[in-house]
Amino acid sequence: MRDKTRLFARIVGERCQGHARCVAIAPELFELDELGNAHARLHGLVPKGLEAKAWLAKANCPELALDILEQ
Ligand code: SF4
């Protein structure tokens, strides 16, 4: 990964079933709304130092509802 590459997390809302695994792994990056659906914090921007948590959350989403974009 290039040094200036930024990661963005995105939840595909219609796939999210609210297991909250992403929130348990990376509460800095994800939160649940009042219906239990996940949303990315910080407009999806993954701060430096939290990249590994973002990838781990993606790997642990059983609904494949979590995308990580590299820009
Ligand atoms: S782990 Fe996946 S399905 Fe579960 S709340 Fe997070 S994004 Fe939604």
GROMACS .gro file of C-alpha atoms and ligand atoms in nm:
model
   79
    1MET     CA    1   0.000   0.000   0.000
    2ARG     CA    2   0.139   0.339  -0.096
    3ASP     CA    3   0.204   0.576   0.189
    4LYS     CA    4  -0.051   0.829   0.066
    5THR     CA    5  -0.321   0.572   0.004
    6ARG     CA    6  -0.628   0.637   0.214
    7LEU     CA    7  -0.883   0.379   0.310
    8PHE     CA    8  -1.255   0.436   0.316
    9ALA     CA    9  -1.505   0.201   0.475
   10ARG     CA   10  -1.852   0.163   0.333
   11ILE     CA   11  -2.148  -0.037   0.459
   12VAL     CA   12  -2.382  -0.176   0.196
   13GLY     CA   13  -2.698  -0.104   0.390
   14GLU     CA   14  -2.926  -0.358   0.229
   15ARG     CA   15  -2.686  -0.641   0.313
   16CYS     CA   16  -2.620  -0.544   0.675
   17GLN     CA   17  -2.804  -0.771   0.919
   18GLY     CA   18  -2.686  -0.601   1.233
   19HIS     CA   19  -2.458  -0.866   1.381
   20ALA     CA   20  -2.242  -0.582   1.515
   21ARG     CA   21  -1.920  -0.771   1.459
   22CYS     CA   22  -1.776  -0.466   1.285
   23VAL     CA   23  -1.859  -0.248   1.584
   24ALA     CA   24  -1.708  -0.499   1.826
   25ILE     CA   25  -1.384  -0.510   1.625
   26ALA     CA   26  -1.356  -0.144   1.534
   27PRO     CA   27  -1.581   0.085   1.738
   28GLU     CA   28  -1.366   0.377   1.620
   29LEU     CA   29  -1.484   0.312   1.266
   30PHE     CA   30  -1.839   0.178   1.291
   31GLU     CA   31  -2.155   0.239   1.490
   32LEU     CA   32  -2.506   0.101   1.495
   33ASP     CA   33  -2.816   0.310   1.440
   34GLU     CA   34  -3.136   0.273   1.642
   35LEU     CA   35  -3.246  -0.014   1.419
   36GLY     CA   36  -2.923  -0.203   1.472
   37ASN     CA   37  -2.776  -0.140   1.127
   38ALA     CA   38  -2.411  -0.048   1.096
   39HIS     CA   39  -2.279   0.280   0.960
   40ALA     CA   40  -1.926   0.400   0.901
   41ARG     CA   41  -1.809   0.681   1.127
   42LEU     CA   42  -1.601   0.974   1.001
   43HIS     CA   43  -1.775   0.964   0.660
   44GLY     CA   44  -1.598   0.634   0.605
   45LEU     CA   45  -1.246   0.769   0.635
   46VAL     CA   46  -1.016   0.520   0.808
   47PRO     CA   47  -0.761   0.718   1.010
   48LYS     CA   48  -0.397   0.622   0.991
   49GLY     CA   49  -0.321   0.342   1.232
   50LEU     CA   50  -0.666   0.183   1.207
   51GLU     CA   51  -0.620   0.019   0.866
   52ALA     CA   52  -0.572  -0.330   1.011
   53LYS     CA   53  -0.890  -0.299   1.214
   54ALA     CA   54  -1.081  -0.194   0.904
   55TRP     CA   55  -0.961  -0.498   0.709
   56LEU     CA   56  -1.033  -0.727   1.005
   57ALA     CA   57  -1.387  -0.593   1.033
   58LYS     CA   58  -1.440  -0.655   0.663
   59ALA     CA   59  -1.312  -1.011   0.694
   60ASN     CA   60  -1.548  -1.077   0.984
   61CYS     CA   61  -1.868  -0.943   0.830
   62PRO     CA   62  -2.076  -1.256   0.759
   63GLU     CA   63  -2.300  -1.071   0.514
   64LEU     CA   64  -2.019  -0.926   0.299
   65ALA     CA   65  -2.175  -0.591   0.374
   66LEU     CA   66  -1.853  -0.407   0.446
   67ASP     CA   67  -1.639  -0.271   0.168
   68ILE     CA   68  -1.297  -0.112   0.204
   69LEU     CA   69  -1.197   0.124  -0.075
   70GLU     CA   70  -0.838   0.234  -0.136
   71GLN     CA   71  -0.791   0.582  -0.282
   72SF4     S1   72  -2.067  -0.715   1.075
   72SF4    FE1   73  -2.156  -0.675   0.871
   72SF4     S2   74  -2.370  -0.737   0.887
   72SF4    FE2   75  -2.289  -0.715   1.095
   72SF4     S3   76  -2.338  -0.505   1.160
   72SF4    FE3   77  -2.134  -0.501   1.070
   72SF4     S4   78  -2.166  -0.452   0.850
   72SF4    FE4   79  -2.363  -0.519   0.936
   0.00000   0.00000   0.00000
